[in-house]
């Protein structure tokens, strides 16, 4: 989410228009963008079920940092800036609400048991990238956590894989910022279960110029604004594995 | 930090046991202790003549890869010695990339055009990442070769340039051998050197030096009080330690971590399953892990 309330509005409209039965948000409500309260208000007003992300856990528990799991000093510098901004601009009532969010949501979809989480079922801030997550590792997560479908986010890049034995994994992506592909759109994942589960990634266009303008007004780093305007990541690059890193510009 | 008074005998000091949370990272000592060079700071004293550990054969690696499926290993790392001295390394990497992501730690000197081209093919043929980490310990010939040996700087940079030409973004790993106040100068030095050598997007990783192996003579060994005790782990995040999530397979069985393969008590068994038992942090190198945390994923090479 990363405070991108403008993209959230467009996402909800799109999902409702498609007749989605339920909408879930997999966490990290704040970070990166402006006015963190606005996204919280929209989610709460519309009673969207939310899984707690590491960011929400940090803000809700009033921790010193976002637990994003960066190891590079430059990444940590920007993570700190955005955490301090988000923390200072989140209302007390939203902080209390974030603290109560569940670490996972479970659903029955036909004969399938779905598990929704932020990073991975075993760790809220685990990165599951497409090029560093082996199929047998995902199969083990399905076994250990008794799930047929696992949905996670946290990396900022969507992907999906069908696993042996009628099991499924999807990283649902994010609506907070573009996917490091030179496009300004963001996107969400639609999950339909008829005979078998099917994931469809849906790109979402929103008023990114307005978001960029508000970020500048709030004096958020110009590096973040550039990502919104160009679709390329400029920070937090050191956590990217080789394949994902090569696809980006920086 | 708790300081142990010198008069307490070793056997009375309580060292903590670290258990394996999950075997996420499986390392392979594919190059054994054989290396084409003999760096002054090598913590397992690798050299062209050190045969304490030999090359791993493709079949040995395959046995562990198969065993890793059930255990749910997430990433595979290849180290030595110098992995590219092992004639089967490319076949080993190809096989591994069918299982999951692979990272190779190398000094880059043996990477010829043919190797780089083949690596590119292997990478393109897998859905998983192939990460190459190249060790370089100075941004100038003078600084690097003082530690790594004469002529090494030029040969390593040639390897790095080739990797770039063939589409890789190698991670340059540097063992820290300078003072904190020199950080900025040294980092800028590295970035400049890499840019001049064709690396438009330099990736750098700085590692603390481990005071074992040849580093004892080059710099110093550990002081008496530099060790990990049970009391020190109160409130400490043990997931920072490699031994909580990794093991290393060698041609002589499975050991607790890539740092301690030469310590007898670090041998944990023949199979991965046997090696999932916990390990007591008795070694002084554990103190460096304790201080610097996640120094994982990058040692020799
Ligand atoms: S040297 Fe480090 S990784 Fe190895 S056993 Fe000691 S603490 Fe663990
Ligand atoms: S540090 Fe790496 S390159 Fe140097 S001798 Fe040891 S194994 Fe070889």
mmCIF file of N, CA and C in Angstrom, chain B residues 223-296:
data_model
loop_
_atom_site.group_PDB
_atom_site.id
_atom_site.type_symbol
_atom_site.label_atom_id
_atom_site.label_comp_id
_atom_site.label_asym_id
_atom_site.label_seq_id
_atom_site.Cartn_x
_atom_site.Cartn_y
_atom_site.Cartn_z
ATOM 1 N N UNK B 223 41.542 -11.977 21.033
ATOM 2 C CA UNK B 223 41.987 -11.798 22.409
ATOM 3 C C UNK B 223 41.302 -12.829 23.289
ATOM 4 N N UNK B 224 41.842 -13.013 24.446
ATOM 5 C CA UNK B 224 41.339 -13.985 25.410
ATOM 6 C C UNK B 224 39.821 -13.862 25.644
ATOM 7 N N UNK B 225 39.343 -12.623 25.769
ATOM 8 C CA UNK B 225 37.943 -12.428 26.133
ATOM 9 C C UNK B 225 37.002 -12.426 24.929
ATOM 10 N N UNK B 226 37.544 -12.530 23.712
ATOM 11 C CA UNK B 226 36.682 -12.457 22.538
ATOM 12 C C UNK B 226 36.054 -13.813 22.250
ATOM 13 N N UNK B 227 34.900 -14.064 22.858
ATOM 14 C CA UNK B 227 34.193 -15.324 22.662
ATOM 15 C C UNK B 227 32.728 -15.080 22.995
ATOM 16 N N UNK B 228 31.904 -16.061 22.675
ATOM 17 C CA UNK B 228 30.470 -15.888 22.914
ATOM 18 C C UNK B 228 30.054 -16.736 24.112
ATOM 19 N N UNK B 229 29.402 -16.103 25.073
ATOM 20 C CA UNK B 229 28.921 -16.838 26.244
ATOM 21 C C UNK B 229 27.395 -16.817 26.273
ATOM 22 N N UNK B 230 26.833 -17.690 27.081
ATOM 23 C CA UNK B 230 25.377 -17.771 27.167
ATOM 24 C C UNK B 230 24.757 -16.422 27.540
ATOM 25 N N UNK B 231 25.375 -15.757 28.498
ATOM 26 C CA UNK B 231 24.818 -14.486 28.975
ATOM 27 C C UNK B 231 24.739 -13.457 27.846
ATOM 28 N N UNK B 232 25.697 -13.512 26.919
ATOM 29 C CA UNK B 232 25.714 -12.527 25.832
ATOM 30 C C UNK B 232 24.537 -12.692 24.879
ATOM 31 N N UNK B 233 23.925 -13.865 24.883
ATOM 32 C CA UNK B 233 22.833 -14.097 23.927
ATOM 33 C C UNK B 233 21.457 -13.699 24.461
ATOM 34 N N UNK B 234 21.422 -13.231 25.694
ATOM 35 C CA UNK B 234 20.130 -12.772 26.219
ATOM 36 C C UNK B 234 19.653 -11.573 25.421
ATOM 37 N N UNK B 235 18.474 -11.699 24.835
ATOM 38 C CA UNK B 235 17.921 -10.606 24.041
ATOM 39 C C UNK B 235 18.577 -10.455 22.677
ATOM 40 N N UNK B 236 19.465 -11.360 22.335
ATOM 41 C CA UNK B 236 20.162 -11.278 21.043
ATOM 42 C C UNK B 236 19.367 -12.026 19.975
ATOM 43 N N UNK B 237 19.320 -11.472 18.773
ATOM 44 C CA UNK B 237 18.578 -12.107 17.684
ATOM 45 C C UNK B 237 19.463 -13.161 17.003
ATOM 46 N N UNK B 238 19.291 -14.426 17.406
ATOM 47 C CA UNK B 238 20.182 -15.487 16.908
ATOM 48 C C UNK B 238 19.998 -15.769 15.422
ATOM 49 N N UNK B 239 18.917 -15.275 14.819
ATOM 50 C CA UNK B 239 18.737 -15.519 13.384
ATOM 51 C C UNK B 239 19.818 -14.774 12.587
ATOM 52 N N UNK B 240 20.555 -13.885 13.268
ATOM 53 C CA UNK B 240 21.692 -13.198 12.648
ATOM 54 C C UNK B 240 22.853 -14.135 12.369
ATOM 55 N N UNK B 241 22.926 -15.232 13.092
ATOM 56 C CA UNK B 241 24.071 -16.138 12.953
ATOM 57 C C UNK B 241 23.804 -17.153 11.838
ATOM 58 N N UNK B 242 24.804 -17.332 10.988
ATOM 59 C CA UNK B 242 24.630 -18.246 9.849
ATOM 60 C C UNK B 242 24.273 -19.652 10.305
ATOM 61 N N UNK B 243 24.848 -20.054 11.444
ATOM 62 C CA UNK B 243 24.633 -21.430 11.897
ATOM 63 C C UNK B 243 23.187 -21.676 12.321
ATOM 64 N N UNK B 244 22.351 -20.620 12.407
ATOM 65 C CA UNK B 244 20.943 -20.834 12.745
ATOM 66 C C UNK B 244 20.122 -21.141 11.498
ATOM 67 N N UNK B 245 20.725 -20.970 10.317
ATOM 68 C CA UNK B 245 19.944 -21.216 9.094
ATOM 69 C C UNK B 245 20.743 -21.845 7.948
ATOM 70 N N UNK B 246 21.986 -22.263 8.219
ATOM 71 C CA UNK B 246 22.827 -22.795 7.146
ATOM 72 C C UNK B 246 23.638 -24.003 7.593
ATOM 73 N N UNK B 247 24.122 -24.753 6.621
ATOM 74 C CA UNK B 247 25.116 -25.796 6.832
ATOM 75 C C UNK B 247 25.999 -25.826 5.591
ATOM 76 N N UNK B 248 27.179 -26.444 5.722
ATOM 77 C CA UNK B 248 28.049 -26.543 4.543
ATOM 78 C C UNK B 248 28.443 -27.992 4.278
ATOM 79 N N UNK B 249 28.217 -28.423 3.041
ATOM 80 C CA UNK B 249 28.612 -29.765 2.622
ATOM 81 C C UNK B 249 30.004 -29.684 2.006
ATOM 82 N N UNK B 250 30.839 -30.668 2.334
ATOM 83 C CA UNK B 250 32.190 -30.716 1.781
ATOM 84 C C UNK B 250 32.425 -32.124 1.240
ATOM 85 N N UNK B 251 33.623 -32.351 0.693
ATOM 86 C CA UNK B 251 33.929 -33.709 0.226
ATOM 87 C C UNK B 251 34.157 -34.644 1.419
ATOM 88 N N UNK B 252 34.118 -34.091 2.635
ATOM 89 C CA UNK B 252 34.307 -34.916 3.835
ATOM 90 C C UNK B 252 33.137 -34.810 4.803
ATOM 91 N N UNK B 253 31.954 -34.558 4.265
ATOM 92 C CA UNK B 253 30.762 -34.514 5.105
ATOM 93 C C UNK B 253 30.260 -33.104 5.358
ATOM 94 N N UNK B 254 29.317 -32.991 6.284
ATOM 95 C CA UNK B 254 28.628 -31.720 6.492
ATOM 96 C C UNK B 254 29.124 -31.060 7.783
ATOM 97 N N UNK B 255 29.427 -29.768 7.691
ATOM 98 C CA UNK B 255 29.935 -28.987 8.809
ATOM 99 C C UNK B 255 28.962 -27.870 9.159
ATOM 100 N N UNK B 256 29.182 -27.277 10.316
ATOM 101 C CA UNK B 256 28.197 -26.294 10.802
ATOM 102 C C UNK B 256 28.121 -25.024 9.951
ATOM 103 N N UNK B 257 29.262 -24.505 9.506
ATOM 104 C CA UNK B 257 29.232 -23.240 8.762
ATOM 105 C C UNK B 257 30.504 -23.121 7.935
ATOM 106 N N UNK B 258 30.526 -22.231 6.956
ATOM 107 C CA UNK B 258 31.691 -22.127 6.070
ATOM 108 C C UNK B 258 32.951 -21.644 6.783
ATOM 109 N N UNK B 259 32.781 -21.049 7.959
ATOM 110 C CA UNK B 259 33.933 -20.458 8.639
ATOM 111 C C UNK B 259 34.748 -21.513 9.380
ATOM 112 N N UNK B 260 34.052 -22.519 9.897
ATOM 113 C CA UNK B 260 34.712 -23.422 10.848
ATOM 114 C C UNK B 260 35.073 -24.807 10.309
ATOM 115 N N UNK B 261 35.131 -24.977 8.980
ATOM 116 C CA UNK B 261 35.347 -26.347 8.492
ATOM 117 C C UNK B 261 36.638 -26.980 9.009
ATOM 118 N N UNK B 262 37.567 -26.155 9.491
ATOM 119 C CA UNK B 262 38.804 -26.750 9.987
ATOM 120 C C UNK B 262 38.768 -27.077 11.480
ATOM 121 N N UNK B 263 37.655 -26.764 12.152
ATOM 122 C CA UNK B 263 37.530 -27.122 13.567
ATOM 123 C C UNK B 263 36.873 -28.482 13.669
ATOM 124 N N UNK B 264 37.495 -29.365 14.419
ATOM 125 C CA UNK B 264 37.004 -30.738 14.481
ATOM 126 C C UNK B 264 35.560 -30.822 14.964
ATOM 127 N N UNK B 265 35.217 -30.000 15.966
ATOM 128 C CA UNK B 265 33.868 -30.101 16.527
ATOM 129 C C UNK B 265 32.800 -29.547 15.596
ATOM 130 N N UNK B 266 33.223 -28.973 14.455
ATOM 131 C CA UNK B 266 32.246 -28.399 13.528
ATOM 132 C C UNK B 266 31.682 -29.438 12.550
ATOM 133 N N UNK B 267 32.264 -30.639 12.558
ATOM 134 C CA UNK B 267 31.740 -31.709 11.708
ATOM 135 C C UNK B 267 30.464 -32.249 12.350
ATOM 136 N N UNK B 268 29.360 -32.271 11.571
ATOM 137 C CA UNK B 268 28.087 -32.669 12.171
ATOM 138 C C UNK B 268 27.505 -33.957 11.611
ATOM 139 N N UNK B 269 28.051 -34.483 10.519
ATOM 140 C CA UNK B 269 27.523 -35.750 10.013
ATOM 141 C C UNK B 269 27.737 -35.910 8.519
ATOM 142 N N UNK B 270 27.315 -37.046 8.013
ATOM 143 C CA UNK B 270 27.471 -37.344 6.594
ATOM 144 C C UNK B 270 26.333 -36.756 5.772
ATOM 145 N N UNK B 271 25.129 -36.776 6.348
ATOM 146 C CA UNK B 271 23.956 -36.315 5.599
ATOM 147 C C UNK B 271 23.480 -34.983 6.181
ATOM 148 N N UNK B 272 22.624 -34.311 5.417
ATOM 149 C CA UNK B 272 22.063 -33.041 5.905
ATOM 150 C C UNK B 272 21.216 -33.294 7.144
ATOM 151 N N UNK B 273 20.497 -34.410 7.100
ATOM 152 C CA UNK B 273 19.603 -34.716 8.212
ATOM 153 C C UNK B 273 20.396 -34.847 9.526
ATOM 154 N N UNK B 274 21.529 -35.570 9.436
ATOM 155 C CA UNK B 274 22.360 -35.699 10.645
ATOM 156 C C UNK B 274 22.875 -34.341 11.109
ATOM 157 N N UNK B 275 23.097 -33.460 10.139
ATOM 158 C CA UNK B 275 23.735 -32.184 10.458
ATOM 159 C C UNK B 275 22.747 -31.122 10.926
ATOM 160 N N UNK B 276 21.494 -31.513 11.165
ATOM 161 C CA UNK B 276 20.539 -30.505 11.649
ATOM 162 C C UNK B 276 20.625 -30.331 13.166
ATOM 163 N N UNK B 277 21.491 -31.101 13.830
ATOM 164 C CA UNK B 277 21.607 -30.943 15.287
ATOM 165 C C UNK B 277 22.200 -29.575 15.651
ATOM 166 N N UNK B 278 22.048 -29.199 16.908
ATOM 167 C CA UNK B 278 22.518 -27.862 17.284
ATOM 168 C C UNK B 278 24.038 -27.853 17.486
ATOM 169 N N UNK B 279 24.603 -26.672 17.585
ATOM 170 C CA UNK B 279 26.054 -26.520 17.682
ATOM 171 C C UNK B 279 26.404 -25.547 18.816
ATOM 172 N N UNK B 280 27.406 -25.904 19.592
ATOM 173 C CA UNK B 280 27.820 -25.040 20.703
ATOM 174 C C UNK B 280 28.893 -24.052 20.244
ATOM 175 N N UNK B 281 28.656 -22.784 20.465
ATOM 176 C CA UNK B 281 29.561 -21.731 19.972
ATOM 177 C C UNK B 281 30.826 -21.601 20.822
ATOM 178 N N UNK B 282 31.715 -22.573 20.650
ATOM 179 C CA UNK B 282 32.934 -22.554 21.462
ATOM 180 C C UNK B 282 34.077 -21.815 20.783
ATOM 181 N N UNK B 283 33.959 -21.628 19.469
ATOM 182 C CA UNK B 283 35.086 -21.079 18.726
ATOM 183 C C UNK B 283 35.123 -19.554 18.804
ATOM 184 N N UNK B 284 36.321 -19.024 18.766
ATOM 185 C CA UNK B 284 36.428 -17.570 18.891
ATOM 186 C C UNK B 284 35.954 -16.820 17.650
ATOM 187 N N UNK B 285 35.987 -17.488 16.486
ATOM 188 C CA UNK B 285 35.464 -16.825 15.280
ATOM 189 C C UNK B 285 33.990 -16.492 15.459
ATOM 190 N N UNK B 286 33.302 -17.270 16.303
ATOM 191 C CA UNK B 286 31.879 -17.013 16.568
ATOM 192 C C UNK B 286 31.680 -15.594 17.098
ATOM 193 N N UNK B 287 32.709 -15.072 17.741
ATOM 194 C CA UNK B 287 32.639 -13.726 18.301
ATOM 195 C C UNK B 287 32.465 -12.680 17.187
ATOM 196 N N UNK B 288 33.110 -12.909 16.044
ATOM 197 C CA UNK B 288 32.960 -11.967 14.924
ATOM 198 C C UNK B 288 31.534 -12.018 14.389
ATOM 199 N N UNK B 289 30.993 -13.232 14.253
ATOM 200 C CA UNK B 289 29.588 -13.354 13.817
ATOM 201 C C UNK B 289 28.682 -12.632 14.792
ATOM 202 N N UNK B 290 28.966 -12.828 16.071
ATOM 203 C CA UNK B 290 28.148 -12.219 17.115
ATOM 204 C C UNK B 290 28.128 -10.694 16.955
ATOM 205 N N UNK B 291 29.282 -10.116 16.703
ATOM 206 C CA UNK B 291 29.380 -8.663 16.590
ATOM 207 C C UNK B 291 28.773 -8.115 15.316
ATOM 208 N N UNK B 292 29.013 -8.812 14.215
ATOM 209 C CA UNK B 292 28.632 -8.232 12.923
ATOM 210 C C UNK B 292 27.354 -8.818 12.356
ATOM 211 N N UNK B 293 26.793 -9.823 13.001
ATOM 212 C CA UNK B 293 25.523 -10.371 12.558
ATOM 213 C C UNK B 293 25.617 -10.986 11.184
ATOM 214 N N UNK B 294 24.639 -10.654 10.353
ATOM 215 C CA UNK B 294 24.458 -11.338 9.075
ATOM 216 C C UNK B 294 25.604 -11.113 8.092
ATOM 217 N N UNK B 295 26.781 -11.624 8.432
ATOM 218 C CA UNK B 295 27.885 -11.510 7.485
ATOM 219 C C UNK B 295 27.820 -12.664 6.508
ATOM 220 N N UNK B 296 26.742 -13.431 6.603
ATOM 221 C CA UNK B 296 26.562 -14.652 5.827
ATOM 222 C C UNK B 296 26.734 -14.414 4.342
#
